[in-house]
Amino acid sequence: VAQIYVNSHEFGGTDKSCNGHRYDSIPFGNGMIKAGMACYLVHYVHSQHDTFFGVMGCMDAILCRCNPGQIKADGGDQGKFDDSVRALQKKGIPVWPSPDVMEFMGVKD
């Protein structure tokens, strides 16, 4: 489960609990673990972009829980993030939702 913590926002953003995770991230993770999968809650840090995507390249699938606008709000580049997600998809790693689906849905940042 890929997430982002916006340093300038209380708890990392309005979608976060006091533990710094989205309200639904821990239940998602626990559900996957209960189903016999491994699950890691990983925060995207734009200054560690290459390391993050190196780790993501080792995953079987990625559930992306980064709200539009949060990467930019934390000082990162949404386009760079999206392009790296697309590169993972080209390698056969499923990512939900994909940047293209988010764009198609008209999600604003």
PDB file of N, CA, C and O in Angstrom, residues 8-77:
ATOM      1  N   SER A   8       3.769  19.215   5.868  1.00  0.00           N
ATOM      2  CA  SER A   8       3.245  20.509   6.318  1.00  0.00           C
ATOM      3  C   SER A   8       1.803  20.427   6.829  1.00  0.00           C
ATOM      4  O   SER A   8       1.265  21.422   7.309  1.00  0.00           O
ATOM      5  N   HIS A   9       1.177  19.252   6.744  1.00  0.00           N
ATOM      6  CA  HIS A   9      -0.206  19.089   7.196  1.00  0.00           C
ATOM      7  C   HIS A   9      -0.268  18.285   8.492  1.00  0.00           C
ATOM      8  O   HIS A   9       0.504  17.332   8.661  1.00  0.00           O
ATOM      9  N   GLU A  10      -1.181  18.656   9.361  1.00  0.00           N
ATOM     10  CA  GLU A  10      -1.364  17.905  10.602  1.00  0.00           C
ATOM     11  C   GLU A  10      -1.685  16.447  10.267  1.00  0.00           C
ATOM     12  O   GLU A  10      -2.527  16.163   9.404  1.00  0.00           O
ATOM     13  N   PHE A  11      -1.015  15.534  10.922  1.00  0.00           N
ATOM     14  CA  PHE A  11      -1.152  14.086  10.730  1.00  0.00           C
ATOM     15  C   PHE A  11      -0.775  13.625   9.322  1.00  0.00           C
ATOM     16  O   PHE A  11      -1.011  12.476   8.970  1.00  0.00           O
ATOM     17  N   GLY A  12      -0.258  14.524   8.478  1.00  0.00           N
ATOM     18  CA  GLY A  12       0.133  14.153   7.128  1.00  0.00           C
ATOM     19  C   GLY A  12      -0.927  14.395   6.078  1.00  0.00           C
ATOM     20  O   GLY A  12      -0.760  14.050   4.920  1.00  0.00           O
ATOM     21  N   GLY A  13      -2.050  14.983   6.481  1.00  0.00           N
ATOM     22  CA  GLY A  13      -3.128  15.288   5.538  1.00  0.00           C
ATOM     23  C   GLY A  13      -4.488  15.051   6.171  1.00  0.00           C
ATOM     24  O   GLY A  13      -4.618  14.312   7.147  1.00  0.00           O
ATOM     25  N   THR A  14      -5.495  15.666   5.588  1.00  0.00           N
ATOM     26  CA  THR A  14      -6.843  15.558   6.153  1.00  0.00           C
ATOM     27  C   THR A  14      -7.428  14.160   6.012  1.00  0.00           C
ATOM     28  O   THR A  14      -8.411  13.830   6.675  1.00  0.00           O
ATOM     29  N   ASP A  15      -6.832  13.335   5.158  1.00  0.00           N
ATOM     30  CA  ASP A  15      -7.305  11.963   4.977  1.00  0.00           C
ATOM     31  C   ASP A  15      -6.600  10.979   5.909  1.00  0.00           C
ATOM     32  O   ASP A  15      -6.785   9.770   5.790  1.00  0.00           O
ATOM     33  N   LYS A  16      -5.800  11.491   6.841  1.00  0.00           N
ATOM     34  CA  LYS A  16      -4.991  10.639   7.720  1.00  0.00           C
ATOM     35  C   LYS A  16      -5.523  10.630   9.149  1.00  0.00           C
ATOM     36  O   LYS A  16      -6.108  11.588   9.630  1.00  0.00           O
ATOM     37  N   SER A  17      -5.243   9.534   9.822  1.00  0.00           N
ATOM     38  CA  SER A  17      -5.511   9.410  11.254  1.00  0.00           C
ATOM     39  C   SER A  17      -4.278   9.913  11.992  1.00  0.00           C
ATOM     40  O   SER A  17      -3.253  10.239  11.377  1.00  0.00           O
ATOM     41  N   CYS A  18      -4.348   9.963  13.298  1.00  0.00           N
ATOM     42  CA  CYS A  18      -3.216  10.468  14.093  1.00  0.00           C
ATOM     43  C   CYS A  18      -1.979   9.580  13.966  1.00  0.00           C
ATOM     44  O   CYS A  18      -0.888   9.983  14.356  1.00  0.00           O
ATOM     45  N   ASN A  19      -2.101   8.384  13.384  1.00  0.00           N
ATOM     46  CA  ASN A  19      -0.946   7.510  13.179  1.00  0.00           C
ATOM     47  C   ASN A  19      -0.224   7.792  11.859  1.00  0.00           C
ATOM     48  O   ASN A  19       0.758   7.136  11.533  1.00  0.00           O
ATOM     49  N   GLY A  20      -0.713   8.771  11.068  1.00  0.00           N
ATOM     50  CA  GLY A  20      -0.071   9.136   9.812  1.00  0.00           C
ATOM     51  C   GLY A  20      -0.486   8.301   8.617  1.00  0.00           C
ATOM     52  O   GLY A  20       0.008   8.506   7.516  1.00  0.00           O
ATOM     53  N   HIS A  21      -1.383   7.351   8.825  1.00  0.00           N
ATOM     54  CA  HIS A  21      -1.883   6.507   7.729  1.00  0.00           C
ATOM     55  C   HIS A  21      -3.299   6.920   7.373  1.00  0.00           C
ATOM     56  O   HIS A  21      -4.053   7.389   8.223  1.00  0.00           O
ATOM     57  N   ARG A  22      -3.673   6.702   6.114  1.00  0.00           N
ATOM     58  CA  ARG A  22      -5.067   6.919   5.721  1.00  0.00           C
ATOM     59  C   ARG A  22      -5.942   6.000   6.571  1.00  0.00           C
ATOM     60  O   ARG A  22      -5.533   4.926   6.970  1.00  0.00           O
ATOM     61  N   TYR A  23      -7.164   6.442   6.794  1.00  0.00           N
ATOM     62  CA  TYR A  23      -8.086   5.678   7.635  1.00  0.00           C
ATOM     63  C   TYR A  23      -8.310   4.263   7.110  1.00  0.00           C
ATOM     64  O   TYR A  23      -8.519   3.338   7.895  1.00  0.00           O
ATOM     65  N   ASP A  24      -8.268   4.078   5.800  1.00  0.00           N
ATOM     66  CA  ASP A  24      -8.538   2.762   5.232  1.00  0.00           C
ATOM     67  C   ASP A  24      -7.293   1.919   4.975  1.00  0.00           C
ATOM     68  O   ASP A  24      -7.397   0.735   4.672  1.00  0.00           O
ATOM     69  N   SER A  25      -6.101   2.472   5.133  1.00  0.00           N
ATOM     70  CA  SER A  25      -4.875   1.733   4.800  1.00  0.00           C
ATOM     71  C   SER A  25      -4.643   0.536   5.705  1.00  0.00           C
ATOM     72  O   SER A  25      -4.300  -0.554   5.227  1.00  0.00           O
ATOM     73  N   ILE A  26      -4.809   0.700   6.989  1.00  0.00           N
ATOM     74  CA  ILE A  26      -4.563  -0.410   7.917  1.00  0.00           C
ATOM     75  C   ILE A  26      -5.600  -1.522   7.723  1.00  0.00           C
ATOM     76  O   ILE A  26      -5.218  -2.698   7.647  1.00  0.00           O
ATOM     77  N   PRO A  27      -6.899  -1.202   7.583  1.00  0.00           N
ATOM     78  CA  PRO A  27      -7.842  -2.293   7.271  1.00  0.00           C
ATOM     79  C   PRO A  27      -7.527  -3.004   5.944  1.00  0.00           C
ATOM     80  O   PRO A  27      -7.647  -4.228   5.853  1.00  0.00           O
ATOM     81  N   PHE A  28      -7.122  -2.246   4.910  1.00  0.00           N
ATOM     82  CA  PHE A  28      -6.718  -2.886   3.654  1.00  0.00           C
ATOM     83  C   PHE A  28      -5.563  -3.854   3.912  1.00  0.00           C
ATOM     84  O   PHE A  28      -5.582  -4.995   3.470  1.00  0.00           O
ATOM     85  N   GLY A  29      -4.539  -3.368   4.595  1.00  0.00           N
ATOM     86  CA  GLY A  29      -3.364  -4.193   4.878  1.00  0.00           C
ATOM     87  C   GLY A  29      -3.711  -5.424   5.694  1.00  0.00           C
ATOM     88  O   GLY A  29      -3.278  -6.537   5.383  1.00  0.00           O
ATOM     89  N   ASN A  30      -4.502  -5.247   6.727  1.00  0.00           N
ATOM     90  CA  ASN A  30      -4.893  -6.381   7.565  1.00  0.00           C
ATOM     91  C   ASN A  30      -5.718  -7.397   6.776  1.00  0.00           C
ATOM     92  O   ASN A  30      -5.564  -8.611   6.972  1.00  0.00           O
ATOM     93  N   GLY A  31      -6.578  -6.913   5.891  1.00  0.00           N
ATOM     94  CA  GLY A  31      -7.359  -7.831   5.053  1.00  0.00           C
ATOM     95  C   GLY A  31      -6.478  -8.655   4.143  1.00  0.00           C
ATOM     96  O   GLY A  31      -6.695  -9.861   3.971  1.00  0.00           O
ATOM     97  N   MET A  32      -5.468  -8.019   3.565  1.00  0.00           N
ATOM     98  CA  MET A  32      -4.550  -8.749   2.697  1.00  0.00           C
ATOM     99  C   MET A  32      -3.765  -9.785   3.491  1.00  0.00           C
ATOM    100  O   MET A  32      -3.598 -10.926   3.044  1.00  0.00           O
ATOM    101  N   ILE A  33      -3.298  -9.390   4.666  1.00  0.00           N
ATOM    102  CA  ILE A  33      -2.542 -10.325   5.509  1.00  0.00           C
ATOM    103  C   ILE A  33      -3.428 -11.497   5.929  1.00  0.00           C
ATOM    104  O   ILE A  33      -3.007 -12.660   5.886  1.00  0.00           O
ATOM    105  N   LYS A  34      -4.662 -11.202   6.314  1.00  0.00           N
ATOM    106  CA  LYS A  34      -5.597 -12.262   6.709  1.00  0.00           C
ATOM    107  C   LYS A  34      -5.861 -13.233   5.557  1.00  0.00           C
ATOM    108  O   LYS A  34      -6.104 -14.413   5.768  1.00  0.00           O
ATOM    109  N   ALA A  35      -5.795 -12.732   4.313  1.00  0.00           N
ATOM    110  CA  ALA A  35      -5.988 -13.573   3.127  1.00  0.00           C
ATOM    111  C   ALA A  35      -4.718 -14.340   2.747  1.00  0.00           C
ATOM    112  O   ALA A  35      -4.700 -15.049   1.739  1.00  0.00           O
ATOM    113  N   GLY A  36      -3.646 -14.187   3.532  1.00  0.00           N
ATOM    114  CA  GLY A  36      -2.419 -14.947   3.293  1.00  0.00           C
ATOM    115  C   GLY A  36      -1.358 -14.215   2.487  1.00  0.00           C
ATOM    116  O   GLY A  36      -0.357 -14.809   2.094  1.00  0.00           O
ATOM    117  N   MET A  37      -1.571 -12.945   2.231  1.00  0.00           N
ATOM    118  CA  MET A  37      -0.593 -12.169   1.470  1.00  0.00           C
ATOM    119  C   MET A  37       0.323 -11.400   2.422  1.00  0.00           C
ATOM    120  O   MET A  37      -0.015 -11.184   3.575  1.00  0.00           O
ATOM    121  N   ALA A  38       1.435 -10.956   1.910  1.00  0.00           N
ATOM    122  CA  ALA A  38       2.274  -9.997   2.629  1.00  0.00           C
ATOM    123  C   ALA A  38       1.802  -8.606   2.216  1.00  0.00           C
ATOM    124  O   ALA A  38       1.374  -8.398   1.082  1.00  0.00           O
ATOM    125  N   CYS A  39       1.856  -7.674   3.138  1.00  0.00           N
ATOM    126  CA  CYS A  39       1.439  -6.311   2.815  1.00  0.00           C
ATOM    127  C   CYS A  39       2.306  -5.335   3.591  1.00  0.00           C
ATOM    128  O   CYS A  39       2.515  -5.508   4.794  1.00  0.00           O
ATOM    129  N   TYR A  40       2.784  -4.322   2.904  1.00  0.00           N
ATOM    130  CA  TYR A  40       3.629  -3.294   3.506  1.00  0.00           C
ATOM    131  C   TYR A  40       2.977  -1.941   3.290  1.00  0.00           C
ATOM    132  O   TYR A  40       2.561  -1.622   2.181  1.00  0.00           O
ATOM    133  N   LEU A  41       2.902  -1.142   4.343  1.00  0.00           N
ATOM    134  CA  LEU A  41       2.417   0.233   4.231  1.00  0.00           C
ATOM    135  C   LEU A  41       3.643   1.109   4.048  1.00  0.00           C
ATOM    136  O   LEU A  41       4.456   1.247   4.961  1.00  0.00           O
ATOM    137  N   VAL A  42       3.801   1.690   2.855  1.00  0.00           N
ATOM    138  CA  VAL A  42       5.013   2.431   2.507  1.00  0.00           C
ATOM    139  C   VAL A  42       4.643   3.857   2.125  1.00  0.00           C
ATOM    140  O   VAL A  42       3.767   4.081   1.292  1.00  0.00           O
ATOM    141  N   HIS A  43       5.325   4.822   2.742  1.00  0.00           N
ATOM    142  CA  HIS A  43       5.108   6.227   2.409  1.00  0.00           C
ATOM    143  C   HIS A  43       6.060   6.652   1.293  1.00  0.00           C
ATOM    144  O   HIS A  43       7.262   6.370   1.358  1.00  0.00           O
ATOM    145  N   TYR A  44       5.511   7.329   0.291  1.00  0.00           N
ATOM    146  CA  TYR A  44       6.323   7.910  -0.767  1.00  0.00           C
ATOM    147  C   TYR A  44       6.943   9.198  -0.237  1.00  0.00           C
ATOM    148  O   TYR A  44       6.249  10.067   0.286  1.00  0.00           O
ATOM    149  N   VAL A  45       8.263   9.314  -0.374  1.00  0.00           N
ATOM    150  CA  VAL A  45       9.003  10.518   0.005  1.00  0.00           C
ATOM    151  C   VAL A  45       9.715  10.990  -1.258  1.00  0.00           C
ATOM    152  O   VAL A  45      10.581  10.283  -1.781  1.00  0.00           O
ATOM    153  N   HIS A  46       9.317  12.154  -1.764  1.00  0.00           N
ATOM    154  CA  HIS A  46       9.823  12.587  -3.077  1.00  0.00           C
ATOM    155  C   HIS A  46      11.342  12.685  -3.134  1.00  0.00           C
ATOM    156  O   HIS A  46      11.931  12.445  -4.180  1.00  0.00           O
ATOM    157  N   SER A  47      11.993  13.001  -2.022  1.00  0.00           N
ATOM    158  CA  SER A  47      13.458  13.091  -2.030  1.00  0.00           C
ATOM    159  C   SER A  47      14.112  11.702  -2.132  1.00  0.00           C
ATOM    160  O   SER A  47      15.312  11.603  -2.370  1.00  0.00           O
ATOM    161  N   GLN A  48      13.324  10.652  -1.965  1.00  0.00           N
ATOM    162  CA  GLN A  48      13.820   9.272  -2.088  1.00  0.00           C
ATOM    163  C   GLN A  48      13.093   8.541  -3.225  1.00  0.00           C
ATOM    164  O   GLN A  48      12.865   7.338  -3.173  1.00  0.00           O
ATOM    165  N   HIS A  49      12.743   9.302  -4.250  1.00  0.00           N
ATOM    166  CA  HIS A  49      11.951   8.789  -5.371  1.00  0.00           C
ATOM    167  C   HIS A  49      12.538   7.507  -5.969  1.00  0.00           C
ATOM    168  O   HIS A  49      11.828   6.502  -6.102  1.00  0.00           O
ATOM    169  N   ASP A  50      13.804   7.521  -6.335  1.00  0.00           N
ATOM    170  CA  ASP A  50      14.410   6.366  -6.998  1.00  0.00           C
ATOM    171  C   ASP A  50      14.431   5.146  -6.085  1.00  0.00           C
ATOM    172  O   ASP A  50      14.158   4.024  -6.542  1.00  0.00           O
ATOM    173  N   THR A  51      14.727   5.348  -4.813  1.00  0.00           N
ATOM    174  CA  THR A  51      14.738   4.239  -3.852  1.00  0.00           C
ATOM    175  C   THR A  51      13.331   3.667  -3.697  1.00  0.00           C
ATOM    176  O   THR A  51      13.138   2.443  -3.710  1.00  0.00           O
ATOM    177  N   PHE A  52      12.341   4.555  -3.575  1.00  0.00           N
ATOM    178  CA  PHE A  52      10.954   4.118  -3.435  1.00  0.00           C
ATOM    179  C   PHE A  52      10.548   3.237  -4.615  1.00  0.00           C
ATOM    180  O   PHE A  52      10.012   2.142  -4.432  1.00  0.00           O
ATOM    181  N   PHE A  53      10.809   3.705  -5.837  1.00  0.00           N
ATOM    182  CA  PHE A  53      10.382   2.931  -6.997  1.00  0.00           C
ATOM    183  C   PHE A  53      11.242   1.690  -7.205  1.00  0.00           C
ATOM    184  O   PHE A  53      10.765   0.708  -7.787  1.00  0.00           O
ATOM    185  N   GLY A  54      12.460   1.688  -6.696  1.00  0.00           N
ATOM    186  CA  GLY A  54      13.249   0.457  -6.695  1.00  0.00           C
ATOM    187  C   GLY A  54      12.595  -0.603  -5.824  1.00  0.00           C
ATOM    188  O   GLY A  54      12.504  -1.776  -6.202  1.00  0.00           O
ATOM    189  N   VAL A  55      12.113  -0.191  -4.662  1.00  0.00           N
ATOM    190  CA  VAL A  55      11.406  -1.109  -3.761  1.00  0.00           C
ATOM    191  C   VAL A  55      10.076  -1.537  -4.381  1.00  0.00           C
ATOM    192  O   VAL A  55       9.719  -2.718  -4.365  1.00  0.00           O
ATOM    193  N   MET A  56       9.338  -0.592  -4.951  1.00  0.00           N
ATOM    194  CA  MET A  56       8.047  -0.925  -5.556  1.00  0.00           C
ATOM    195  C   MET A  56       8.216  -1.915  -6.709  1.00  0.00           C
ATOM    196  O   MET A  56       7.334  -2.729  -6.965  1.00  0.00           O
ATOM    197  N   GLY A  57       9.356  -1.876  -7.362  1.00  0.00           N
ATOM    198  CA  GLY A  57       9.632  -2.806  -8.447  1.00  0.00           C
ATOM    199  C   GLY A  57       9.776  -4.246  -7.992  1.00  0.00           C
ATOM    200  O   GLY A  57       9.755  -5.165  -8.805  1.00  0.00           O
ATOM    201  N   CYS A  58       9.899  -4.448  -6.689  1.00  0.00           N
ATOM    202  CA  CYS A  58       9.997  -5.798  -6.119  1.00  0.00           C
ATOM    203  C   CYS A  58       8.644  -6.328  -5.661  1.00  0.00           C
ATOM    204  O   CYS A  58       8.549  -7.461  -5.202  1.00  0.00           O
ATOM    205  N   MET A  59       7.603  -5.530  -5.770  1.00  0.00           N
ATOM    206  CA  MET A  59       6.271  -5.923  -5.305  1.00  0.00           C
ATOM    207  C   MET A  59       5.511  -6.662  -6.403  1.00  0.00           C
ATOM    208  O   MET A  59       5.768  -6.476  -7.587  1.00  0.00           O
ATOM    209  N   ASP A  60       4.570  -7.492  -5.988  1.00  0.00           N
ATOM    210  CA  ASP A  60       3.715  -8.202  -6.941  1.00  0.00           C
ATOM    211  C   ASP A  60       2.585  -7.311  -7.441  1.00  0.00           C
ATOM    212  O   ASP A  60       2.081  -7.500  -8.548  1.00  0.00           O
ATOM    213  N   ALA A  61       2.154  -6.358  -6.612  1.00  0.00           N
ATOM    214  CA  ALA A  61       1.077  -5.427  -6.957  1.00  0.00           C
ATOM    215  C   ALA A  61       1.150  -4.250  -5.993  1.00  0.00           C
ATOM    216  O   ALA A  61       1.721  -4.364  -4.902  1.00  0.00           O
ATOM    217  N   ILE A  62       0.562  -3.119  -6.390  1.00  0.00           N
ATOM    218  CA  ILE A  62       0.603  -1.909  -5.563  1.00  0.00           C
ATOM    219  C   ILE A  62      -0.790  -1.305  -5.503  1.00  0.00           C
ATOM    220  O   ILE A  62      -1.436  -1.102  -6.537  1.00  0.00           O
ATOM    221  N   LEU A  63      -1.231  -1.037  -4.293  1.00  0.00           N
ATOM    222  CA  LEU A  63      -2.460  -0.291  -4.060  1.00  0.00           C
ATOM    223  C   LEU A  63      -2.018   1.127  -3.734  1.00  0.00           C
ATOM    224  O   LEU A  63      -1.369   1.363  -2.719  1.00  0.00           O
ATOM    225  N   CYS A  64      -2.303   2.052  -4.622  1.00  0.00           N
ATOM    226  CA  CYS A  64      -1.817   3.427  -4.491  1.00  0.00           C
ATOM    227  C   CYS A  64      -2.875   4.285  -3.807  1.00  0.00           C
ATOM    228  O   CYS A  64      -3.950   4.509  -4.347  1.00  0.00           O
ATOM    229  N   ARG A  65      -2.558   4.782  -2.619  1.00  0.00           N
ATOM    230  CA  ARG A  65      -3.481   5.566  -1.813  1.00  0.00           C
ATOM    231  C   ARG A  65      -2.958   6.988  -1.645  1.00  0.00           C
ATOM    232  O   ARG A  65      -3.069   7.578  -0.585  1.00  0.00           O
ATOM    233  N   CYS A  66      -2.393   7.543  -2.698  1.00  0.00           N
ATOM    234  CA  CYS A  66      -1.884   8.915  -2.693  1.00  0.00           C
ATOM    235  C   CYS A  66      -2.938   9.824  -3.317  1.00  0.00           C
ATOM    236  O   CYS A  66      -3.189   9.738  -4.521  1.00  0.00           O
ATOM    237  N   ASN A  67      -3.563  10.653  -2.520  1.00  0.00           N
ATOM    238  CA  ASN A  67      -4.577  11.567  -3.047  1.00  0.00           C
ATOM    239  C   ASN A  67      -3.955  12.564  -4.020  1.00  0.00           C
ATOM    240  O   ASN A  67      -2.844  13.042  -3.799  1.00  0.00           O
ATOM    241  N   PRO A  68      -4.685  12.894  -5.089  1.00  0.00           N
ATOM    242  CA  PRO A  68      -4.178  13.908  -6.021  1.00  0.00           C
ATOM    243  C   PRO A  68      -3.892  15.221  -5.281  1.00  0.00           C
ATOM    244  O   PRO A  68      -4.656  15.635  -4.420  1.00  0.00           O
ATOM    245  N   GLY A  69      -2.762  15.802  -5.603  1.00  0.00           N
ATOM    246  CA  GLY A  69      -2.370  17.058  -4.982  1.00  0.00           C
ATOM    247  C   GLY A  69      -1.440  16.899  -3.807  1.00  0.00           C
ATOM    248  O   GLY A  69      -0.716  17.824  -3.449  1.00  0.00           O
ATOM    249  N   GLN A  70      -1.426  15.722  -3.186  1.00  0.00           N
ATOM    250  CA  GLN A  70      -0.591  15.554  -1.996  1.00  0.00           C
ATOM    251  C   GLN A  70       0.894  15.455  -2.323  1.00  0.00           C
ATOM    252  O   GLN A  70       1.721  15.921  -1.557  1.00  0.00           O
ATOM    253  N   ILE A  71       1.226  14.853  -3.439  1.00  0.00           N
ATOM    254  CA  ILE A  71       2.647  14.759  -3.813  1.00  0.00           C
ATOM    255  C   ILE A  71       3.197  16.156  -4.055  1.00  0.00           C
ATOM    256  O   ILE A  71       4.259  16.511  -3.546  1.00  0.00           O
ATOM    257  N   LYS A  72       2.448  16.964  -4.792  1.00  0.00           N
ATOM    258  CA  LYS A  72       2.862  18.349  -5.044  1.00  0.00           C
ATOM    259  C   LYS A  72       2.890  19.152  -3.744  1.00  0.00           C
ATOM    260  O   LYS A  72       3.809  19.938  -3.511  1.00  0.00           O
ATOM    261  N   ALA A  73       1.903  18.942  -2.885  1.00  0.00           N
ATOM    262  CA  ALA A  73       1.833  19.674  -1.616  1.00  0.00           C
ATOM    263  C   ALA A  73       3.037  19.380  -0.727  1.00  0.00           C
ATOM    264  O   ALA A  73       3.437  20.210   0.078  1.00  0.00           O
ATOM    265  N   ASP A  74       3.621  18.194  -0.894  1.00  0.00           N
ATOM    266  CA  ASP A  74       4.798  17.842  -0.098  1.00  0.00           C
ATOM    267  C   ASP A  74       6.101  18.215  -0.806  1.00  0.00           C
ATOM    268  O   ASP A  74       7.180  17.905  -0.317  1.00  0.00           O
ATOM    269  N   GLY A  75       6.001  18.863  -1.980  1.00  0.00           N
ATOM    270  CA  GLY A  75       7.204  19.314  -2.688  1.00  0.00           C
ATOM    271  C   GLY A  75       7.643  18.411  -3.818  1.00  0.00           C
ATOM    272  O   GLY A  75       8.676  18.648  -4.433  1.00  0.00           O
ATOM    273  N   GLY A  76       6.884  17.354  -4.093  1.00  0.00           N
ATOM    274  CA  GLY A  76       7.249  16.420  -5.148  1.00  0.00           C
ATOM    275  C   GLY A  76       6.646  16.790  -6.493  1.00  0.00           C
ATOM    276  O   GLY A  76       5.959  17.793  -6.638  1.00  0.00           O
ATOM    277  N   ASP A  77       6.909  15.952  -7.472  1.00  0.00           N
ATOM    278  CA  ASP A  77       6.474  16.159  -8.846  1.00  0.00           C
ATOM    279  C   ASP A  77       5.498  15.045  -9.221  1.00  0.00           C
ATOM    280  O   ASP A  77       5.904  13.891  -9.400  1.00  0.00           O
TER     281      ASP A  77
END
